[in-house]
């Protein structure tokens, strides 16, 4: 059983009551005359909120993730300040020490009642993904108060998802993905034949669960009219666009060949291979009774 202890140190004369959560503090120092009540975490004066995170889906714009949010729930003008943060990372068995998480450097300031301060981290993933259990212990201070909110009973997980290696556009609104047969939440983006539109204006269908062991249209039951111009994976935050789409100029192709898609990375794209010369007529009339994905083996000009 995890031990919870409260340390009261005598200071200057004062009086009042302090409520602490059942799992919040490992130690606390308070001035003389302050009484301590153990209450539910939702009622504690210092809130500690952590949840499982997935990378890259939960990343902020700067590449960090939110680890713990500390909330000041005191009344009046009691200002809190985070003065120390310690992190423990325990990779799960078989994950070869990955992912690793480092605390992101930041200049911290005092925050008033009703406000929060967020502890962020930088996650380093291996190519094969993985999961680590994370403990974050936080020390907060206010006038006459020092409290340590421990993380050993508040463990959460940070998971790196192995990215999708490649998407091959097969024609007739179909595609397959090289993703080890895993299932991902995905979106399919369509444009109507003859449209001269930007990628951002494409019609988005989904999200839907794509079993990448099969081709896209066997997991997708939305409106597949038009030309499939892009596929977006929610968990990995990856977008693959049609091989003949001009990402730099935002121009749609005159003819829709088949081939490996271009992955958009930081506003640019990576072209995996050259597309073939076969065309997609945009009516998506071809049927595929097999449904199995060959994971980007031979190109399929018939959309199967």
PDB file of C-alpha atoms in Angstrom:
ATOM      1  CA  UNK A   1       0.000   0.000   0.000  1.00  0.00           C
ATOM      2  CA  UNK A   2       1.262   3.465  -0.841  1.00  0.00           C
ATOM      3  CA  UNK A   3       2.005   5.536   2.229  1.00  0.00           C
ATOM      4  CA  UNK A   4       0.536   9.016   2.529  1.00  0.00           C
ATOM      5  CA  UNK A   5       1.986  11.279   5.186  1.00  0.00           C
ATOM      6  CA  UNK A   6       1.379  14.837   6.339  1.00  0.00           C
ATOM      7  CA  UNK A   7       4.151  16.791   7.998  1.00  0.00           C
ATOM      8  CA  UNK A   8       3.139  19.907   9.874  1.00  0.00           C
ATOM      9  CA  UNK A   9       5.955  22.200  10.874  1.00  0.00           C
ATOM     10  CA  UNK A  10       5.456  25.008  13.361  1.00  0.00           C
ATOM     11  CA  UNK A  11       5.893  28.453  11.955  1.00  0.00           C
ATOM     12  CA  UNK A  12       4.496  31.854  12.766  1.00  0.00           C
ATOM     13  CA  UNK A  13       1.140  32.092  14.484  1.00  0.00           C
ATOM     14  CA  UNK A  14      -1.769  31.656  12.131  1.00  0.00           C
ATOM     15  CA  UNK A  15      -5.062  29.856  11.952  1.00  0.00           C
ATOM     16  CA  UNK A  16      -7.266  28.312   9.335  1.00  0.00           C
ATOM     17  CA  UNK A  17      -8.100  25.046   7.617  1.00  0.00           C
ATOM     18  CA  UNK A  18      -6.485  23.311   4.676  1.00  0.00           C
ATOM     19  CA  UNK A  19      -8.165  20.559   2.664  1.00  0.00           C
ATOM     20  CA  UNK A  20      -5.977  18.007   0.913  1.00  0.00           C
ATOM     21  CA  UNK A  21      -6.972  15.258  -1.482  1.00  0.00           C
ATOM     22  CA  UNK A  22      -6.799  11.615  -0.469  1.00  0.00           C
ATOM     23  CA  UNK A  23      -3.987  10.992  -2.920  1.00  0.00           C
ATOM     24  CA  UNK A  24      -2.605  14.454  -3.342  1.00  0.00           C
ATOM     25  CA  UNK A  25       0.162  15.200  -0.879  1.00  0.00           C
ATOM     26  CA  UNK A  26       3.082  13.031   0.157  1.00  0.00           C
ATOM     27  CA  UNK A  27       4.236  15.768   2.517  1.00  0.00           C
ATOM     28  CA  UNK A  28       3.171  19.217   3.547  1.00  0.00           C
ATOM     29  CA  UNK A  29       4.560  22.037   5.650  1.00  0.00           C
ATOM     30  CA  UNK A  30       2.157  24.607   7.077  1.00  0.00           C
ATOM     31  CA  UNK A  31       2.228  27.345   9.644  1.00  0.00           C
ATOM     32  CA  UNK A  32       1.134  26.801  13.251  1.00  0.00           C
ATOM     33  CA  UNK A  33      -2.622  26.676  13.772  1.00  0.00           C
ATOM     34  CA  UNK A  34      -3.488  25.334  10.337  1.00  0.00           C
ATOM     35  CA  UNK A  35      -5.733  22.272  10.565  1.00  0.00           C
ATOM     36  CA  UNK A  36      -5.656  19.600   7.891  1.00  0.00           C
ATOM     37  CA  UNK A  37      -8.740  17.791   6.579  1.00  0.00           C
ATOM     38  CA  UNK A  38      -8.459  14.846   4.214  1.00  0.00           C
ATOM     39  CA  UNK A  39     -11.142  15.154   1.519  1.00  0.00           C
ATOM     40  CA  UNK A  40     -11.844  13.771  -1.917  1.00  0.00           C
ATOM     41  CA  UNK A  41      -9.478  14.935  -4.653  1.00  0.00           C
ATOM     42  CA  UNK A  42     -12.269  16.910  -6.312  1.00  0.00           C
ATOM     43  CA  UNK A  43     -12.521  19.050  -3.168  1.00  0.00           C
ATOM     44  CA  UNK A  44      -8.798  19.557  -2.570  1.00  0.00           C
ATOM     45  CA  UNK A  45      -7.381  23.074  -2.685  1.00  0.00           C
ATOM     46  CA  UNK A  46      -4.602  21.953  -5.042  1.00  0.00           C
ATOM     47  CA  UNK A  47      -5.842  20.054  -8.076  1.00  0.00           C
ATOM     48  CA  UNK A  48      -3.671  17.497  -9.875  1.00  0.00           C
ATOM     49  CA  UNK A  49      -4.894  16.237 -13.243  1.00  0.00           C
ATOM     50  CA  UNK A  50      -3.085  13.716 -15.438  1.00  0.00           C
ATOM     51  CA  UNK A  51      -4.303  11.367 -18.163  1.00  0.00           C
ATOM     52  CA  UNK A  52      -2.923   8.840 -20.628  1.00  0.00           C
ATOM     53  CA  UNK A  53      -1.331  10.458 -23.675  1.00  0.00           C
ATOM     54  CA  UNK A  54      -0.731   9.294 -27.219  1.00  0.00           C
ATOM     55  CA  UNK A  55       2.041  10.587 -29.476  1.00  0.00           C
ATOM     56  CA  UNK A  56       1.756  12.209 -31.924  1.00  0.00           C
ATOM     57  CA  UNK A  57      -2.010  12.743 -31.582  1.00  0.00           C
ATOM     58  CA  UNK A  58      -1.749  14.618 -28.256  1.00  0.00           C
ATOM     59  CA  UNK A  59       1.255  16.757 -29.161  1.00  0.00           C
ATOM     60  CA  UNK A  60       1.085  20.528 -28.868  1.00  0.00           C
ATOM     61  CA  UNK A  61       2.219  22.770 -31.717  1.00  0.00           C
ATOM     62  CA  UNK A  62       5.710  22.957 -30.194  1.00  0.00           C
ATOM     63  CA  UNK A  63       6.067  19.169 -30.085  1.00  0.00           C
ATOM     64  CA  UNK A  64       5.542  18.829 -26.325  1.00  0.00           C
ATOM     65  CA  UNK A  65       2.710  17.022 -24.544  1.00  0.00           C
ATOM     66  CA  UNK A  66       0.780  18.024 -21.438  1.00  0.00           C
ATOM     67  CA  UNK A  67       1.779  15.756 -18.548  1.00  0.00           C
ATOM     68  CA  UNK A  68       0.099  17.244 -15.464  1.00  0.00           C
ATOM     69  CA  UNK A  69      -2.195  20.213 -14.912  1.00  0.00           C
ATOM     70  CA  UNK A  70      -1.995  21.767 -11.431  1.00  0.00           C
ATOM     71  CA  UNK A  71      -4.968  23.905 -10.404  1.00  0.00           C
ATOM     72  CA  UNK A  72      -5.118  26.550  -7.678  1.00  0.00           C
ATOM     73  CA  UNK A  73      -8.450  26.030  -5.911  1.00  0.00           C
ATOM     74  CA  UNK A  74      -7.775  28.286  -2.944  1.00  0.00           C
ATOM     75  CA  UNK A  75     -10.080  31.193  -2.211  1.00  0.00           C
ATOM     76  CA  UNK A  76      -9.037  34.822  -1.904  1.00  0.00           C
ATOM     77  CA  UNK A  77      -5.652  35.885  -3.191  1.00  0.00           C
ATOM     78  CA  UNK A  78      -3.558  32.809  -2.333  1.00  0.00           C
ATOM     79  CA  UNK A  79      -1.103  32.388  -5.189  1.00  0.00           C
ATOM     80  CA  UNK A  80       0.638  29.081  -5.862  1.00  0.00           C
ATOM     81  CA  UNK A  81       3.938  28.426  -7.578  1.00  0.00           C
ATOM     82  CA  UNK A  82       5.394  25.150  -8.825  1.00  0.00           C
ATOM     83  CA  UNK A  83       8.910  25.047  -7.398  1.00  0.00           C
ATOM     84  CA  UNK A  84      10.038  21.520  -8.248  1.00  0.00           C
ATOM     85  CA  UNK A  85       9.047  18.744 -10.643  1.00  0.00           C
ATOM     86  CA  UNK A  86      10.412  15.198 -10.701  1.00  0.00           C
ATOM     87  CA  UNK A  87       9.544  12.642 -13.353  1.00  0.00           C
ATOM     88  CA  UNK A  88       9.884   8.881 -13.357  1.00  0.00           C
ATOM     89  CA  UNK A  89       9.585   6.939 -16.608  1.00  0.00           C
ATOM     90  CA  UNK A  90       9.162   3.164 -16.694  1.00  0.00           C
ATOM     91  CA  UNK A  91       9.045   1.666 -20.206  1.00  0.00           C
ATOM     92  CA  UNK A  92       6.799  -1.369 -20.486  1.00  0.00           C
ATOM     93  CA  UNK A  93       8.360  -4.789 -20.874  1.00  0.00           C
ATOM     94  CA  UNK A  94       9.619  -5.401 -24.388  1.00  0.00           C
ATOM     95  CA  UNK A  95       9.710  -1.750 -25.409  1.00  0.00           C
ATOM     96  CA  UNK A  96      13.530  -1.543 -25.203  1.00  0.00           C
ATOM     97  CA  UNK A  97      13.575   1.566 -23.039  1.00  0.00           C
ATOM     98  CA  UNK A  98      11.232   3.591 -25.236  1.00  0.00           C
ATOM     99  CA  UNK A  99       9.508   5.978 -25.216  1.00  0.00           C
ATOM    100  CA  UNK A 100      11.527   8.351 -23.046  1.00  0.00           C
ATOM    101  CA  UNK A 101      10.110  11.589 -21.674  1.00  0.00           C
ATOM    102  CA  UNK A 102      12.029  14.678 -20.608  1.00  0.00           C
ATOM    103  CA  UNK A 103      10.594  17.683 -18.838  1.00  0.00           C
ATOM    104  CA  UNK A 104      10.233  20.688 -21.110  1.00  0.00           C
ATOM    105  CA  UNK A 105      12.047  23.739 -19.805  1.00  0.00           C
ATOM    106  CA  UNK A 106       9.815  26.638 -18.889  1.00  0.00           C
ATOM    107  CA  UNK A 107       9.807  29.795 -16.789  1.00  0.00           C
ATOM    108  CA  UNK A 108       7.168  29.322 -14.126  1.00  0.00           C
ATOM    109  CA  UNK A 109       5.196  32.063 -12.439  1.00  0.00           C
ATOM    110  CA  UNK A 110       2.779  32.206  -9.540  1.00  0.00           C
ATOM    111  CA  UNK A 111      -0.817  31.517 -10.502  1.00  0.00           C
ATOM    112  CA  UNK A 112      -3.908  32.799  -8.753  1.00  0.00           C
ATOM    113  CA  UNK A 113      -7.034  30.931  -7.593  1.00  0.00           C
ATOM    114  CA  UNK A 114      -8.999  29.494 -10.480  1.00  0.00           C
ATOM    115  CA  UNK A 115      -5.880  29.328 -12.666  1.00  0.00           C
ATOM    116  CA  UNK A 116      -3.683  26.414 -13.676  1.00  0.00           C
ATOM    117  CA  UNK A 117      -0.078  25.685 -14.520  1.00  0.00           C
ATOM    118  CA  UNK A 118       0.704  22.893 -16.968  1.00  0.00           C
ATOM    119  CA  UNK A 119       3.764  20.659 -16.748  1.00  0.00           C
ATOM    120  CA  UNK A 120       4.847  19.593 -20.228  1.00  0.00           C
ATOM    121  CA  UNK A 121       7.302  17.043 -21.535  1.00  0.00           C
ATOM    122  CA  UNK A 122       9.198  16.135 -24.677  1.00  0.00           C
ATOM    123  CA  UNK A 123       8.658  12.566 -25.836  1.00  0.00           C
ATOM    124  CA  UNK A 124      11.283  10.573 -27.705  1.00  0.00           C
ATOM    125  CA  UNK A 125       9.819   7.615 -29.605  1.00  0.00           C
ATOM    126  CA  UNK A 126      11.427   4.621 -31.244  1.00  0.00           C
ATOM    127  CA  UNK A 127      10.494   3.614 -34.768  1.00  0.00           C
ATOM    128  CA  UNK A 128       8.447   0.718 -33.436  1.00  0.00           C
ATOM    129  CA  UNK A 129       6.413   2.759 -30.963  1.00  0.00           C
ATOM    130  CA  UNK A 130       5.905   1.640 -27.362  1.00  0.00           C
ATOM    131  CA  UNK A 131       4.382   2.595 -24.014  1.00  0.00           C
ATOM    132  CA  UNK A 132       5.888   3.952 -20.781  1.00  0.00           C
ATOM    133  CA  UNK A 133       4.338   4.436 -17.360  1.00  0.00           C
ATOM    134  CA  UNK A 134       4.997   7.926 -16.057  1.00  0.00           C
ATOM    135  CA  UNK A 135       5.040   9.360 -12.529  1.00  0.00           C
ATOM    136  CA  UNK A 136       5.237  13.114 -12.005  1.00  0.00           C
ATOM    137  CA  UNK A 137       5.828  14.484  -8.498  1.00  0.00           C
ATOM    138  CA  UNK A 138       5.197  18.195  -8.029  1.00  0.00           C
ATOM    139  CA  UNK A 139       6.105  20.602  -5.238  1.00  0.00           C
ATOM    140  CA  UNK A 140       4.009  23.748  -4.890  1.00  0.00           C
ATOM    141  CA  UNK A 141       4.506  26.691  -2.573  1.00  0.00           C
ATOM    142  CA  UNK A 142       2.412  29.554  -1.273  1.00  0.00           C
ATOM    143  CA  UNK A 143       2.876  31.941   1.629  1.00  0.00           C
ATOM    144  CA  UNK A 144       3.232  29.710   4.676  1.00  0.00           C
ATOM    145  CA  UNK A 145       2.718  26.499   2.712  1.00  0.00           C
ATOM    146  CA  UNK A 146       4.896  23.939   0.966  1.00  0.00           C
ATOM    147  CA  UNK A 147       3.190  20.834  -0.418  1.00  0.00           C
ATOM    148  CA  UNK A 148       4.420  17.884  -2.460  1.00  0.00           C
ATOM    149  CA  UNK A 149       1.899  16.208  -4.732  1.00  0.00           C
ATOM    150  CA  UNK A 150       3.257  12.774  -5.456  1.00  0.00           C
ATOM    151  CA  UNK A 151       2.876  10.774  -8.615  1.00  0.00           C
ATOM    152  CA  UNK A 152       3.430   7.183  -7.504  1.00  0.00           C
ATOM    153  CA  UNK A 153      -0.312   6.563  -7.076  1.00  0.00           C
ATOM    154  CA  UNK A 154      -1.190   8.691 -10.100  1.00  0.00           C
ATOM    155  CA  UNK A 155       0.674   6.844 -12.813  1.00  0.00           C
ATOM    156  CA  UNK A 156      -0.413   7.377 -16.373  1.00  0.00           C
ATOM    157  CA  UNK A 157       0.774   6.055 -19.709  1.00  0.00           C
ATOM    158  CA  UNK A 158       2.442   7.748 -22.648  1.00  0.00           C
ATOM    159  CA  UNK A 159       2.188   5.726 -25.845  1.00  0.00           C
ATOM    160  CA  UNK A 160       4.047   6.267 -29.099  1.00  0.00           C
ATOM    161  CA  UNK A 161       2.193   4.871 -32.088  1.00  0.00           C
ATOM    162  CA  UNK A 162       4.269   3.396 -34.890  1.00  0.00           C
ATOM    163  CA  UNK A 163       3.457   5.531 -37.926  1.00  0.00           C
ATOM    164  CA  UNK A 164       1.912   4.359 -41.161  1.00  0.00           C
ATOM    165  CA  UNK A 165       4.742   3.625 -43.584  1.00  0.00           C
ATOM    166  CA  UNK A 166       2.969   4.224 -46.867  1.00  0.00           C
ATOM    167  CA  UNK A 167      -0.402   4.658 -48.533  1.00  0.00           C
ATOM    168  CA  UNK A 168      -0.883   3.501 -52.108  1.00  0.00           C
ATOM    169  CA  UNK A 169      -3.708   5.050 -54.115  1.00  0.00           C
ATOM    170  CA  UNK A 170      -5.303   2.314 -56.232  1.00  0.00           C
ATOM    171  CA  UNK A 171      -7.802   4.247 -58.319  1.00  0.00           C
ATOM    172  CA  UNK A 172     -11.591   4.230 -58.180  1.00  0.00           C
ATOM    173  CA  UNK A 173     -11.569   5.862 -54.753  1.00  0.00           C
ATOM    174  CA  UNK A 174      -9.565   3.041 -53.210  1.00  0.00           C
ATOM    175  CA  UNK A 175      -6.246   2.761 -51.378  1.00  0.00           C
ATOM    176  CA  UNK A 176      -4.274   0.454 -49.149  1.00  0.00           C
ATOM    177  CA  UNK A 177      -1.885   1.209 -46.300  1.00  0.00           C
ATOM    178  CA  UNK A 178       1.368  -0.328 -45.140  1.00  0.00           C
ATOM    179  CA  UNK A 179       0.660  -0.350 -41.398  1.00  0.00           C
ATOM    180  CA  UNK A 180       1.135  -3.921 -40.250  1.00  0.00           C
ATOM    181  CA  UNK A 181      -2.550  -4.730 -40.486  1.00  0.00           C
ATOM    182  CA  UNK A 182      -3.416  -2.433 -37.578  1.00  0.00           C
ATOM    183  CA  UNK A 183      -6.698  -0.538 -37.341  1.00  0.00           C
ATOM    184  CA  UNK A 184      -6.579   3.265 -37.365  1.00  0.00           C
ATOM    185  CA  UNK A 185      -9.138   6.032 -37.207  1.00  0.00           C
ATOM    186  CA  UNK A 186      -8.945   7.677 -40.626  1.00  0.00           C
ATOM    187  CA  UNK A 187     -10.551  10.259 -42.871  1.00  0.00           C
ATOM    188  CA  UNK A 188     -10.938  10.033 -46.649  1.00  0.00           C
ATOM    189  CA  UNK A 189     -10.802  13.298 -48.605  1.00  0.00           C
ATOM    190  CA  UNK A 190     -12.554  13.549 -51.974  1.00  0.00           C
ATOM    191  CA  UNK A 191     -12.851  16.116 -54.762  1.00  0.00           C
ATOM    192  CA  UNK A 192     -15.307  15.993 -57.629  1.00  0.00           C
ATOM    193  CA  UNK A 193     -13.939  15.360 -61.147  1.00  0.00           C
ATOM    194  CA  UNK A 194     -13.068  18.643 -62.830  1.00  0.00           C
ATOM    195  CA  UNK A 195     -12.975  20.605 -59.565  1.00  0.00           C
ATOM    196  CA  UNK A 196     -10.182  23.163 -59.238  1.00  0.00           C
ATOM    197  CA  UNK A 197     -10.061  23.412 -55.469  1.00  0.00           C
ATOM    198  CA  UNK A 198      -7.545  23.557 -52.662  1.00  0.00           C
ATOM    199  CA  UNK A 199      -6.817  20.479 -50.581  1.00  0.00           C
ATOM    200  CA  UNK A 200      -8.319  22.257 -47.568  1.00  0.00           C
ATOM    201  CA  UNK A 201     -11.644  22.462 -49.440  1.00  0.00           C
ATOM    202  CA  UNK A 202     -11.873  18.745 -50.164  1.00  0.00           C
ATOM    203  CA  UNK A 203     -14.934  16.858 -48.919  1.00  0.00           C
ATOM    204  CA  UNK A 204     -13.993  14.970 -45.759  1.00  0.00           C
ATOM    205  CA  UNK A 205     -15.623  11.604 -45.089  1.00  0.00           C
ATOM    206  CA  UNK A 206     -15.130  10.056 -41.658  1.00  0.00           C
ATOM    207  CA  UNK A 207     -13.589   9.434 -39.363  1.00  0.00           C
ATOM    208  CA  UNK A 208     -13.953   5.664 -39.673  1.00  0.00           C
ATOM    209  CA  UNK A 209     -11.992   2.654 -38.438  1.00  0.00           C
ATOM    210  CA  UNK A 210      -9.722   1.422 -41.218  1.00  0.00           C
ATOM    211  CA  UNK A 211      -8.517  -2.150 -40.906  1.00  0.00           C
ATOM    212  CA  UNK A 212      -5.298  -1.705 -42.858  1.00  0.00           C
ATOM    213  CA  UNK A 213      -5.173  -5.431 -43.519  1.00  0.00           C
ATOM    214  CA  UNK A 214      -7.816  -4.635 -46.135  1.00  0.00           C
ATOM    215  CA  UNK A 215      -8.233  -1.899 -48.702  1.00  0.00           C
ATOM    216  CA  UNK A 216      -9.857   1.354 -47.698  1.00  0.00           C
ATOM    217  CA  UNK A 217     -13.278   0.856 -49.254  1.00  0.00           C
ATOM    218  CA  UNK A 218     -13.866  -2.291 -47.194  1.00  0.00           C
ATOM    219  CA  UNK A 219     -13.740  -0.224 -43.989  1.00  0.00           C
ATOM    220  CA  UNK A 220     -15.439   2.864 -45.391  1.00  0.00           C
ATOM    221  CA  UNK A 221     -19.195   3.190 -45.852  1.00  0.00           C
ATOM    222  CA  UNK A 222     -19.477   6.925 -46.534  1.00  0.00           C
ATOM    223  CA  UNK A 223     -19.971   8.848 -49.765  1.00  0.00           C
ATOM    224  CA  UNK A 224     -17.174   7.744 -52.087  1.00  0.00           C
ATOM    225  CA  UNK A 225     -18.182   9.818 -55.110  1.00  0.00           C
ATOM    226  CA  UNK A 226     -15.399  11.789 -56.750  1.00  0.00           C
ATOM    227  CA  UNK A 227     -11.639  11.319 -56.701  1.00  0.00           C
ATOM    228  CA  UNK A 228      -9.784  10.237 -53.567  1.00  0.00           C
ATOM    229  CA  UNK A 229      -7.196  12.988 -53.079  1.00  0.00           C
ATOM    230  CA  UNK A 230      -5.936  12.314 -49.534  1.00  0.00           C
ATOM    231  CA  UNK A 231      -6.134  10.083 -46.476  1.00  0.00           C
ATOM    232  CA  UNK A 232      -5.627  11.359 -42.920  1.00  0.00           C
ATOM    233  CA  UNK A 233      -4.801   9.162 -39.898  1.00  0.00           C
ATOM    234  CA  UNK A 234      -5.991  10.645 -36.607  1.00  0.00           C
ATOM    235  CA  UNK A 235      -3.798   8.796 -34.098  1.00  0.00           C
ATOM    236  CA  UNK A 236      -0.551   9.343 -35.974  1.00  0.00           C
ATOM    237  CA  UNK A 237      -1.460  12.788 -37.338  1.00  0.00           C
ATOM    238  CA  UNK A 238      -0.329  11.760 -40.833  1.00  0.00           C
ATOM    239  CA  UNK A 239      -1.729  12.932 -44.150  1.00  0.00           C
ATOM    240  CA  UNK A 240      -0.996  11.142 -47.429  1.00  0.00           C
ATOM    241  CA  UNK A 241      -2.045  12.853 -50.667  1.00  0.00           C
ATOM    242  CA  UNK A 242      -2.474  11.494 -54.169  1.00  0.00           C
ATOM    243  CA  UNK A 243       0.883  11.029 -55.959  1.00  0.00           C
ATOM    244  CA  UNK A 244      -0.071  13.419 -58.768  1.00  0.00           C
ATOM    245  CA  UNK A 245      -1.392  16.186 -56.531  1.00  0.00           C
ATOM    246  CA  UNK A 246       0.881  19.250 -56.687  1.00  0.00           C
ATOM    247  CA  UNK A 247       1.311  20.042 -53.001  1.00  0.00           C
ATOM    248  CA  UNK A 248       3.540  23.080 -53.579  1.00  0.00           C
ATOM    249  CA  UNK A 249       1.076  24.799 -55.922  1.00  0.00           C
ATOM    250  CA  UNK A 250      -2.094  23.202 -54.555  1.00  0.00           C
ATOM    251  CA  UNK A 251      -3.163  22.029 -58.003  1.00  0.00           C
ATOM    252  CA  UNK A 252      -5.198  18.926 -58.717  1.00  0.00           C
ATOM    253  CA  UNK A 253      -3.940  16.574 -61.442  1.00  0.00           C
ATOM    254  CA  UNK A 254      -5.471  16.476 -64.899  1.00  0.00           C
ATOM    255  CA  UNK A 255      -5.370  12.677 -64.827  1.00  0.00           C
ATOM    256  CA  UNK A 256      -5.545  10.554 -61.693  1.00  0.00           C
ATOM    257  CA  UNK A 257      -2.926   7.820 -61.833  1.00  0.00           C
ATOM    258  CA  UNK A 258      -2.202   5.232 -59.181  1.00  0.00           C
ATOM    259  CA  UNK A 259       0.818   4.844 -56.961  1.00  0.00           C
ATOM    260  CA  UNK A 260       2.389   5.590 -53.601  1.00  0.00           C
ATOM    261  CA  UNK A 261       1.073   8.713 -51.935  1.00  0.00           C
ATOM    262  CA  UNK A 262       2.991  11.741 -50.756  1.00  0.00           C
ATOM    263  CA  UNK A 263       3.174  12.252 -46.993  1.00  0.00           C
ATOM    264  CA  UNK A 264       2.753  15.854 -45.888  1.00  0.00           C
ATOM    265  CA  UNK A 265       5.472  16.722 -43.366  1.00  0.00           C
ATOM    266  CA  UNK A 266       5.743  20.192 -41.819  1.00  0.00           C
ATOM    267  CA  UNK A 267       3.966  21.802 -44.744  1.00  0.00           C
ATOM    268  CA  UNK A 268       5.925  19.917 -47.421  1.00  0.00           C
ATOM    269  CA  UNK A 269       5.644  16.349 -48.644  1.00  0.00           C
ATOM    270  CA  UNK A 270       7.663  13.199 -49.168  1.00  0.00           C
ATOM    271  CA  UNK A 271       7.049  11.278 -52.362  1.00  0.00           C
ATOM    272  CA  UNK A 272       7.569   7.566 -51.785  1.00  0.00           C
ATOM    273  CA  UNK A 273       7.715   6.573 -55.457  1.00  0.00           C
ATOM    274  CA  UNK A 274       6.542   7.567 -58.900  1.00  0.00           C
ATOM    275  CA  UNK A 275       2.897   6.991 -59.786  1.00  0.00           C
ATOM    276  CA  UNK A 276       1.853   4.773 -62.645  1.00  0.00           C
ATOM    277  CA  UNK A 277       0.189   6.066 -65.759  1.00  0.00           C
ATOM    278  CA  UNK A 278      -3.224   4.480 -65.266  1.00  0.00           C
ATOM    279  CA  UNK A 279      -6.107   6.831 -64.642  1.00  0.00           C
ATOM    280  CA  UNK A 280      -8.972   7.089 -62.190  1.00  0.00           C
ATOM    281  CA  UNK A 281     -12.282   8.059 -63.699  1.00  0.00           C
ATOM    282  CA  UNK A 282     -13.713   9.312 -60.421  1.00  0.00           C
ATOM    283  CA  UNK A 283     -16.976   7.334 -60.523  1.00  0.00           C
ATOM    284  CA  UNK A 284     -15.785   4.625 -58.092  1.00  0.00           C
ATOM    285  CA  UNK A 285     -17.829   1.995 -59.899  1.00  0.00           C
ATOM    286  CA  UNK A 286     -15.326  -0.870 -59.609  1.00  0.00           C
ATOM    287  CA  UNK A 287     -16.080  -3.485 -56.952  1.00  0.00           C
ATOM    288  CA  UNK A 288     -13.548  -5.519 -54.958  1.00  0.00           C
ATOM    289  CA  UNK A 289     -14.748  -8.789 -53.474  1.00  0.00           C
ATOM    290  CA  UNK A 290     -11.353  -9.861 -52.206  1.00  0.00           C
ATOM    291  CA  UNK A 291     -10.724  -6.958 -49.857  1.00  0.00           C
ATOM    292  CA  UNK A 292      -7.266  -7.989 -48.678  1.00  0.00           C
ATOM    293  CA  UNK A 293      -4.532  -5.377 -48.781  1.00  0.00           C
ATOM    294  CA  UNK A 294      -1.241  -6.337 -50.353  1.00  0.00           C
ATOM    295  CA  UNK A 295       0.461  -3.624 -48.291  1.00  0.00           C
ATOM    296  CA  UNK A 296       1.829  -1.746 -51.232  1.00  0.00           C
ATOM    297  CA  UNK A 297       3.026  -4.570 -53.341  1.00  0.00           C
ATOM    298  CA  UNK A 298       2.180  -4.461 -57.026  1.00  0.00           C
ATOM    299  CA  UNK A 299       0.111  -1.524 -58.226  1.00  0.00           C
ATOM    300  CA  UNK A 300      -3.524  -2.312 -58.950  1.00  0.00           C
ATOM    301  CA  UNK A 301      -4.834  -0.359 -61.895  1.00  0.00           C
ATOM    302  CA  UNK A 302      -8.339  -1.700 -61.428  1.00  0.00           C
ATOM    303  CA  UNK A 303      -8.828  -0.315 -57.936  1.00  0.00           C
ATOM    304  CA  UNK A 304      -9.092  -3.795 -56.300  1.00  0.00           C
TER     305      UNK A 304
END
